[in-house]
CSV table of C-alpha atoms in Angstrom, one decimal:
chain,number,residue,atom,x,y,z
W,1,UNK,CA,-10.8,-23.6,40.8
W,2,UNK,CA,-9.9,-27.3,41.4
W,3,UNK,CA,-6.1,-28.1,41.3
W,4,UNK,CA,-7.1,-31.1,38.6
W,5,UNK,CA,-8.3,-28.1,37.0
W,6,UNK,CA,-5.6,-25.9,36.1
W,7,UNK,CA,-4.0,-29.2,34.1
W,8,UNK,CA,-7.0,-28.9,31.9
W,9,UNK,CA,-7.5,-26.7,28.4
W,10,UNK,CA,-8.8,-23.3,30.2
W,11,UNK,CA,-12.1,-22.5,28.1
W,12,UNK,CA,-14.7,-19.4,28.4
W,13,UNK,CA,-17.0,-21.2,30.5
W,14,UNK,CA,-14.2,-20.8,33.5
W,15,UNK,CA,-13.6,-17.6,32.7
W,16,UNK,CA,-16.8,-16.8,32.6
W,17,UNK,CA,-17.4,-18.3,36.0
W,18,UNK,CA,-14.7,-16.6,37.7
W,19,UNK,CA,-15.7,-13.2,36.1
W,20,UNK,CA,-19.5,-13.8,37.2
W,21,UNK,CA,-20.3,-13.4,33.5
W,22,UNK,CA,-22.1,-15.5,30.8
W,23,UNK,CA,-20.0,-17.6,28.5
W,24,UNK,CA,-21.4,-15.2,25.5
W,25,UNK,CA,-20.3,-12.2,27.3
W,26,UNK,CA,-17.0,-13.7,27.4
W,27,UNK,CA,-17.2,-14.6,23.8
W,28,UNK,CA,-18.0,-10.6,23.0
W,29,UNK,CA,-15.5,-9.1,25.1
W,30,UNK,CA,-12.8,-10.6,22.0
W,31,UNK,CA,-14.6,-9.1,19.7
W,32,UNK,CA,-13.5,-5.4,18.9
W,33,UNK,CA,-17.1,-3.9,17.3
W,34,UNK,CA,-19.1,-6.3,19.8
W,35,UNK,CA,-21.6,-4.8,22.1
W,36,UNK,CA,-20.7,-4.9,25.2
W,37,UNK,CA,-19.9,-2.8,28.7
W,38,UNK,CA,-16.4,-1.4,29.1
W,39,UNK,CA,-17.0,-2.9,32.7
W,40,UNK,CA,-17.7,-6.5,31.4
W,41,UNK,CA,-14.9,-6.4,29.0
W,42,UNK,CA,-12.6,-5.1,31.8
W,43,UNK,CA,-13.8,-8.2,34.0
W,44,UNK,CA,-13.5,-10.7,31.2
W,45,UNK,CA,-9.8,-9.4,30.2
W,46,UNK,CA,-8.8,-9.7,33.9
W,47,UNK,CA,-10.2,-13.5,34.4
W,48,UNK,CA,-8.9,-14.4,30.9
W,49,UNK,CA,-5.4,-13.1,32.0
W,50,UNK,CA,-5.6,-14.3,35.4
W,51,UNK,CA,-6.7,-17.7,33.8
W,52,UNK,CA,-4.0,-17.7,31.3
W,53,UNK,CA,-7.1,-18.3,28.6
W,54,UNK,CA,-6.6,-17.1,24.7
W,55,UNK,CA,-9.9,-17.4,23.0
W,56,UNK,CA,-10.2,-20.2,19.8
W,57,UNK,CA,-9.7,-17.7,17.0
W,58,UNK,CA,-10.5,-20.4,14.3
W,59,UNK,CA,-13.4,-22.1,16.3
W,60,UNK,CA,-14.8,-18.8,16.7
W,61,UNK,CA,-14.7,-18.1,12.6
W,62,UNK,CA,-16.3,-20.8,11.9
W,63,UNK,CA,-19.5,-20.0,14.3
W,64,UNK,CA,-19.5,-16.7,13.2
W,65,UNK,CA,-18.3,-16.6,9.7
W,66,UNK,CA,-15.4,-13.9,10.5
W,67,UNK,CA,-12.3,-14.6,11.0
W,68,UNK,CA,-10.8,-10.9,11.9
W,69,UNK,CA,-7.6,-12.2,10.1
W,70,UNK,CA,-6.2,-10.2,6.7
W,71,UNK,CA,-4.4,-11.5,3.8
W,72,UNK,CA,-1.6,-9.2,2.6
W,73,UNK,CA,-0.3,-10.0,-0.7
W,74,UNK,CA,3.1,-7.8,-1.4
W,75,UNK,CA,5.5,-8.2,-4.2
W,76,UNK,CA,8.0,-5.7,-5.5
W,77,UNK,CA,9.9,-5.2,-1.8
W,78,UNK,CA,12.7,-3.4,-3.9
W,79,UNK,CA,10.3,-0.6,-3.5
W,80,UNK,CA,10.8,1.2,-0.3
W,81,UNK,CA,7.5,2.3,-0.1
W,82,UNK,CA,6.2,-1.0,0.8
W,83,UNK,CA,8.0,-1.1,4.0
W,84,UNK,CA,6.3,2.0,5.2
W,85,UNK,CA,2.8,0.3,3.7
W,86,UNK,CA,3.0,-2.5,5.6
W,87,UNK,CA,4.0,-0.8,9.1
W,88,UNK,CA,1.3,1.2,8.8
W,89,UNK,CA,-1.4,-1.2,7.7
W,90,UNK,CA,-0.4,-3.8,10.3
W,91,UNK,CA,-0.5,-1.4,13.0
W,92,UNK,CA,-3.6,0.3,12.4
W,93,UNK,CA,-5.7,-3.3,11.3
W,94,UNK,CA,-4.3,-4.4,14.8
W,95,UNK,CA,-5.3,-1.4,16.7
W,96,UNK,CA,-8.7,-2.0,14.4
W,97,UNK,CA,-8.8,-5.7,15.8
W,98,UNK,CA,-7.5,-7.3,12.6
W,99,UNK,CA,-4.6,-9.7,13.0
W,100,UNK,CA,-2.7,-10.1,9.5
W,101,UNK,CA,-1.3,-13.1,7.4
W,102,UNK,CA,1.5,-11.8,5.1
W,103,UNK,CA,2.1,-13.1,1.4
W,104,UNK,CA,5.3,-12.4,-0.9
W,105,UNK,CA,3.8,-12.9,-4.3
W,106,UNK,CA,6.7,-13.1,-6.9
W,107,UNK,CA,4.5,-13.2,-10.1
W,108,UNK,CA,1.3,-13.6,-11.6
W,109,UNK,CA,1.1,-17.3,-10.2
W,110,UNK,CA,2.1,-17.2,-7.0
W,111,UNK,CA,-0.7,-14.4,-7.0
W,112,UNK,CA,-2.9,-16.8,-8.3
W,113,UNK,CA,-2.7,-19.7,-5.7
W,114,UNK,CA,-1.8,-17.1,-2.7
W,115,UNK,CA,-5.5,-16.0,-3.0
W,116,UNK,CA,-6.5,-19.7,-3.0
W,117,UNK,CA,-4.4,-19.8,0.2
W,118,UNK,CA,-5.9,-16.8,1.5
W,119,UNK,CA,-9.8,-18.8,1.3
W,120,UNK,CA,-8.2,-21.6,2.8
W,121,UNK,CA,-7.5,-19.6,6.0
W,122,UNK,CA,-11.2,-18.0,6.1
W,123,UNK,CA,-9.3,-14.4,6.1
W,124,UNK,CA,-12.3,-11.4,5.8
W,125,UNK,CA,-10.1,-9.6,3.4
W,126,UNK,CA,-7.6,-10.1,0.9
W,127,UNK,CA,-5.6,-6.8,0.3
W,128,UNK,CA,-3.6,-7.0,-3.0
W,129,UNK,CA,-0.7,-4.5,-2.7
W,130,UNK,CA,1.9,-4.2,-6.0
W,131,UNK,CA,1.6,-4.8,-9.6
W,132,UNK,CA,1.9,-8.7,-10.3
W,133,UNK,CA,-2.2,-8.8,-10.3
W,134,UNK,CA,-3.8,-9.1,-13.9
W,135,UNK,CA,-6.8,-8.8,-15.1
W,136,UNK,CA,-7.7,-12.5,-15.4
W,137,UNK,CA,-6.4,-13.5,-11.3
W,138,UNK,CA,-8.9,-11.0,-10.3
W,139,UNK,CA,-11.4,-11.4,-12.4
W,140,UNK,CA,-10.8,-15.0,-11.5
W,141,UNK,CA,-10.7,-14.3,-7.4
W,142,UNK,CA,-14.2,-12.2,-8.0
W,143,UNK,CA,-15.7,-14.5,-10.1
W,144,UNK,CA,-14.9,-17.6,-7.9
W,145,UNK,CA,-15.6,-15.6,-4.4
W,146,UNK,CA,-11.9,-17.1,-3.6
W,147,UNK,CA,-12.1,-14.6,-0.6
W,148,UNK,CA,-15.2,-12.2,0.9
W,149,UNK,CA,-13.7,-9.5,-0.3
W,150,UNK,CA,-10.8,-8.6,-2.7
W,151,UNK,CA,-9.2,-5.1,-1.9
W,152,UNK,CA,-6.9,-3.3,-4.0
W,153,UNK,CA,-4.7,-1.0,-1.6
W,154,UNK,CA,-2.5,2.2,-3.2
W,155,UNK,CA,-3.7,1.2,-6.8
W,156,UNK,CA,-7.1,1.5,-8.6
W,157,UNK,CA,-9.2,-1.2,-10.0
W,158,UNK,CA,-12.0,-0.7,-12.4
W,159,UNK,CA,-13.0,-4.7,-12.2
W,160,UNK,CA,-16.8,-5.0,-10.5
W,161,UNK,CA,-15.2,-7.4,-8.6
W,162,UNK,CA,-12.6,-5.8,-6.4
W,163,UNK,CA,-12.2,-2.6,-4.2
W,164,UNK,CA,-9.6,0.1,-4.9
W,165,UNK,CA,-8.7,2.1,-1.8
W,166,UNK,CA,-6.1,4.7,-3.0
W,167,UNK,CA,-5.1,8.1,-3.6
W,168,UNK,CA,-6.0,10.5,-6.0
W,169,UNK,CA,-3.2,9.9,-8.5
W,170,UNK,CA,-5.1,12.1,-11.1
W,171,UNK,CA,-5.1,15.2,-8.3
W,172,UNK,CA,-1.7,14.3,-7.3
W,173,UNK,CA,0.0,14.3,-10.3
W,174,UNK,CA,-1.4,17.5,-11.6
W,175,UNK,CA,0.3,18.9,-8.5
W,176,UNK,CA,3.8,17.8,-9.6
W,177,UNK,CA,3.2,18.8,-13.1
W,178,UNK,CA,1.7,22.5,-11.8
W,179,UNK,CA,5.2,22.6,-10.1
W,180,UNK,CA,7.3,21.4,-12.8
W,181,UNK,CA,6.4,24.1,-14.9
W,182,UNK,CA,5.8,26.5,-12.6
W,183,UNK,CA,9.3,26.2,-12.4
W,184,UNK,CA,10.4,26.5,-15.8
W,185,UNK,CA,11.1,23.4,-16.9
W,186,UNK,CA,10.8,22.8,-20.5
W,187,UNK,CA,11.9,19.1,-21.7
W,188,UNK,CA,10.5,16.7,-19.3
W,189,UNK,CA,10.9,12.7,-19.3
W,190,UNK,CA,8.2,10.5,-17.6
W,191,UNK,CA,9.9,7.7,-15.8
W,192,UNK,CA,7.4,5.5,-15.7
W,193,UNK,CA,7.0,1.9,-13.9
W,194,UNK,CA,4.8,-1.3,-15.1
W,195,UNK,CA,2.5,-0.9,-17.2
W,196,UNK,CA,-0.1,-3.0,-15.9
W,197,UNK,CA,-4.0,-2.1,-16.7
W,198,UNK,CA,-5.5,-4.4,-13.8
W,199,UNK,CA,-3.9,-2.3,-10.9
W,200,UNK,CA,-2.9,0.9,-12.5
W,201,UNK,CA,-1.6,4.3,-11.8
W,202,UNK,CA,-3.0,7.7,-13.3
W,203,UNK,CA,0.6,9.0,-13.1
W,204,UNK,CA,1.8,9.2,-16.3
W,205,UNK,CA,-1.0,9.7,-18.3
W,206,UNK,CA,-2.1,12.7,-16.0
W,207,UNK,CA,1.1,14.2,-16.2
W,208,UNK,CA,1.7,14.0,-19.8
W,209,UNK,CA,-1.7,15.4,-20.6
W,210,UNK,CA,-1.2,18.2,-18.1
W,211,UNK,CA,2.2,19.0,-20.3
W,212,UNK,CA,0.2,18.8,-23.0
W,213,UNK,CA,-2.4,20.5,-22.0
W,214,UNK,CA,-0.2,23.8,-21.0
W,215,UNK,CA,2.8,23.5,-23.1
W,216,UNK,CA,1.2,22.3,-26.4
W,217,UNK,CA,3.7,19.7,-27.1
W,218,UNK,CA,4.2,15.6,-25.6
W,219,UNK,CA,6.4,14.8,-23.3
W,220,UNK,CA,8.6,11.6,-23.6
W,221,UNK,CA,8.2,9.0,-21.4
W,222,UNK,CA,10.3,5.8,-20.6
W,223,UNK,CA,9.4,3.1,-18.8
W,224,UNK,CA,10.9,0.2,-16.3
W,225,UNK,CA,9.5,-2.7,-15.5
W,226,UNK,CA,9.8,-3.0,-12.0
W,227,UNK,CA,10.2,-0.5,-8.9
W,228,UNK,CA,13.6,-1.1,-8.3
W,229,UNK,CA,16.2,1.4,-7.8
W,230,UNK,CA,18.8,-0.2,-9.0
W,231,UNK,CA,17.1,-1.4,-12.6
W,232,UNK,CA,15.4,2.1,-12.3
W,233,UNK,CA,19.7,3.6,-12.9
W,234,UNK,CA,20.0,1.0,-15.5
W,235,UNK,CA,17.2,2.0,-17.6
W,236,UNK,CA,17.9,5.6,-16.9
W,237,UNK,CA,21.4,5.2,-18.0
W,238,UNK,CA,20.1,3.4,-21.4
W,239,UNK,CA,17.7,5.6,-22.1
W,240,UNK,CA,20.1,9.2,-21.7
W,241,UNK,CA,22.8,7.4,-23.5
W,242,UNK,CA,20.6,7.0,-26.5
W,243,UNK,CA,20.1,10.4,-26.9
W,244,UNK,CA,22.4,13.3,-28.1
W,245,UNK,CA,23.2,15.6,-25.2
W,246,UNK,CA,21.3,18.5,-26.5
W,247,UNK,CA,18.2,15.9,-26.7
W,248,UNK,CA,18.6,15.3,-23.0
W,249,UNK,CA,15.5,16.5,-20.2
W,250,UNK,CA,16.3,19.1,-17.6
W,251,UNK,CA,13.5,17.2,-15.4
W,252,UNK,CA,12.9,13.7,-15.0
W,253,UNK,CA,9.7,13.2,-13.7
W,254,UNK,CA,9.2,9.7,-12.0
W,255,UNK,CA,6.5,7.7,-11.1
W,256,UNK,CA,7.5,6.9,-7.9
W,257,UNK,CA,10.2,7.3,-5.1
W,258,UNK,CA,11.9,4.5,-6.0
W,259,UNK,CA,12.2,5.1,-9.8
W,260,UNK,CA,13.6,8.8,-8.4
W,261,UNK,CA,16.3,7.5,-6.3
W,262,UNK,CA,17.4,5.0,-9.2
W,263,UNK,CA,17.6,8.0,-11.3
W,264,UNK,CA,19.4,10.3,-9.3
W,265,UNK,CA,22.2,7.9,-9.0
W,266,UNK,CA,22.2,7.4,-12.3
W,267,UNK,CA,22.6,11.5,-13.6
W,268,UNK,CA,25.6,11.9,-11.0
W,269,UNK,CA,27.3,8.3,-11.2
W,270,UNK,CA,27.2,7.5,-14.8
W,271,UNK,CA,27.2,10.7,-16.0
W,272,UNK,CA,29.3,13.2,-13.5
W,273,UNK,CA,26.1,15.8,-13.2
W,274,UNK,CA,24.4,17.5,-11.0
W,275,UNK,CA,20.9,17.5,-9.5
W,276,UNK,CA,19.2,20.0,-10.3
W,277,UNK,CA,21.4,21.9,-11.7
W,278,UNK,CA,21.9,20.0,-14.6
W,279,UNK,CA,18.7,17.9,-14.8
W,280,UNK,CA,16.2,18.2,-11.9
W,281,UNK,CA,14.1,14.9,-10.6
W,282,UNK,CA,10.9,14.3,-8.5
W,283,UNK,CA,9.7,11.5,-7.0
W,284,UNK,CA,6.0,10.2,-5.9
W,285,UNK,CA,5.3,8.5,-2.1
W,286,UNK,CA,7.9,10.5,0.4
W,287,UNK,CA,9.1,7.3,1.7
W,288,UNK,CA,11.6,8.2,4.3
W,289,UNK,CA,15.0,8.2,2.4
W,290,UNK,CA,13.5,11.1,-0.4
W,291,UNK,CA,14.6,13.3,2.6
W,292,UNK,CA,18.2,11.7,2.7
W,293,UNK,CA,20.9,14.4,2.2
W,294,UNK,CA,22.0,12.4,-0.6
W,295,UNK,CA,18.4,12.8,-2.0
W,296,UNK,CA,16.6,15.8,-1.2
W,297,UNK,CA,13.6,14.6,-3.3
W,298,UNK,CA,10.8,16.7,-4.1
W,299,UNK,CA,8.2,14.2,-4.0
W,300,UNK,CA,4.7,13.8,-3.2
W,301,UNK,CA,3.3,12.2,0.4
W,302,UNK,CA,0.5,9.6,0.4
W,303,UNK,CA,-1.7,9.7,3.3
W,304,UNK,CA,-1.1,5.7,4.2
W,305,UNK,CA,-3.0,6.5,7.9
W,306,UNK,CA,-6.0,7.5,6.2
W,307,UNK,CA,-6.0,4.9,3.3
W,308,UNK,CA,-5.5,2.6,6.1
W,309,UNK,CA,-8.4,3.8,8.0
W,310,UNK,CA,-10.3,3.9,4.7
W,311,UNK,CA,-9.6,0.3,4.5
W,312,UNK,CA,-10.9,-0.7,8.2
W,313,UNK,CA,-13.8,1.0,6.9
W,314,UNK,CA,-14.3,-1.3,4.4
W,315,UNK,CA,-13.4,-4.4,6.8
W,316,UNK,CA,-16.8,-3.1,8.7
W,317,UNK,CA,-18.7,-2.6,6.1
W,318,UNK,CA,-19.2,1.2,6.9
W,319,UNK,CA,-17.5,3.3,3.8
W,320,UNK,CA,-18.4,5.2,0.6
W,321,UNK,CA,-17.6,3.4,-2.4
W,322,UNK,CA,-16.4,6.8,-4.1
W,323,UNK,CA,-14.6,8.6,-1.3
W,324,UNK,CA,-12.2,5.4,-1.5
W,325,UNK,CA,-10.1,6.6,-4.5
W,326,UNK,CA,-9.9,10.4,-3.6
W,327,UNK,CA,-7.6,10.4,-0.8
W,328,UNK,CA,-5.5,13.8,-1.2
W,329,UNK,CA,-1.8,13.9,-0.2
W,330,UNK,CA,0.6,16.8,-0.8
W,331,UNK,CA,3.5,17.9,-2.5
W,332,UNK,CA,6.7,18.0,-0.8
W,333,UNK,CA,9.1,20.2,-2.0
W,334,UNK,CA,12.8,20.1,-1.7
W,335,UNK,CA,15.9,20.4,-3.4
W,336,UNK,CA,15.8,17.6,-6.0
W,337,UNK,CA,13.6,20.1,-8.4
């Protein structure tokens, strides 16, 4: 190559040249589902790397209408479980090709104009991940095409317009609630999160039918309004100090990890007693502190790798609409209850 040269922009017609390649080869070889030789993508790779060349990510969107970028819109990152969402999901969608752009939504309107955002940057996806997402934005988002597609990730969506790609809460709960009585618990208390109907969770009303179902009698339920460990031992603390001690559950059943850890804290800090001995708690998502000495947590373990997956599926275009809301877990047992 001429020295003038290597002052210029590098583009694919020089690697192309020095691969002995055409320039559309070279365009293919950056694509991860494009059809092309392991041989000619090895040469490309090795001119483009030799050449110091990066491909033209947004020129290329715009000739081809894909972007391979994905919007991530996360709030509630109290919730532990998020962390181990988002490692996952950005690791697979980059082994997958996908690059992410990552959004903390804070409420309902930031939601609202993060999606905006999201068609402003071309992204293929936008993946909505938390509970800040009401009926209206997404009907909205759907409605207005604000992105190509709208993807609901570890919650389920009954609006035409989105995708749900989550686990089977309805199986999953029926497992905890098979164990709690199983193991002889008799006065349960569902610890419940948001109660959102746009992105909602089966939990509760799975596991209070279950009870209902085998013992004959409703459980209680009390809910907090975010998953936050710390507000979940404030509620928890309200809510047992408003009962008389014989009125008081030997199991708190909560709706998540987070909620579970909250209300551990709670039973031993506020009120000097012991888990399980006195009352018993489980949690939901196995995120990596529920096996904490200080927790223990019987829980129950998503399978993020193969939600993830599920959602690269979608990304291509190659999945089944109903297998995306049956992914199956299991129950994790362990000292907790």
């Amino acid at each position: 190559m001429k020295p003038d040269k290597l002052r210029e922009s590098i583009t694919a017609n020089d690697v192309a040249e020095l691969a002995g390649v055409s320039r559309w080869t070279v365009n293919r070889a950056f694509k991860p589902d494009a059809s092309i030789s392991s041989e000619s993508r090895r040469k490309v790779l090795e001119a483009a790397d030799q050449l110091g060349y990066t491909p033209d990510l947004i020129a290329a969107s715009l000739a081809s209408d894909r972007s391979n970028l994905v919007s991530l819109l996360i709030d509630d990152f109290s919730n532990p479980h998020k962390l181990v969402m988002m490692e996952r999901l950005t690791r697979i969608l980059r082994h997958s090709g996908w690059g992410t752009l990552l959004v903390n939504t804070l409420d309902e309107d930031d939601a609202a104009l993060a999606l905006v955002n999201a068609r402003q940057h071309r992204v293929d996806a936008a993946v909505l991940i938390g509970s800040q997402f009401s009926e209206s934005i997404l009907a909205a988002a759907g409605g207005a095409q604000q992105v190509k597609k709208l993807i609901l990730f570890a919650r389920y969506s009954a609006d035409p317009g989105t995708i749900s790609v989550c686990c089977d809460d309805k199986a999953a709960m029926e497992s905890i609630a098979d164990h709690v009585i199983s193991r002889g618990f008799s006065h349960p208390v569902f610890i419940a999160g948001p109660q959102t109907q746009s992105a909602h969770l089966m939990r509760k009303e799975t596991f209070l039918k279950r009870w209902q179902d085998a013992k004959g009698k409703q459980a209680a339920f009390a809910p907090v309004e975010t998953y936050d460990p710390q507000i979940a031992y404030r509620e928890v603390t309200r809510y047992l100090s408003g009962l008389e001690r014989s009125e008081w559950p030997d199991i708190l059943v909560c709706e998540n990890d987070a909620l579970a850890m909250g209300a551990i804290d709670a039973v031993r800090h506020e009120f000097g007693l012991r888990v399980p001995d006195d009352i018993a708690v489980t949690g939901f998502d196995d995120t990596p502190v529920a096996a904490n000495p200080n927790y223990r947590l019987t829980t129950y373990r998503q399978p993020i790798t193969a939600m993830a997956e599920g959602l690269v599926d979608v990304l291509r275009g190659e999945y089944d609409p109903d297998a995306l809301s049956r992914f199956i877990g299991r129950l994790v047992v362990r000292e907790s209850a």
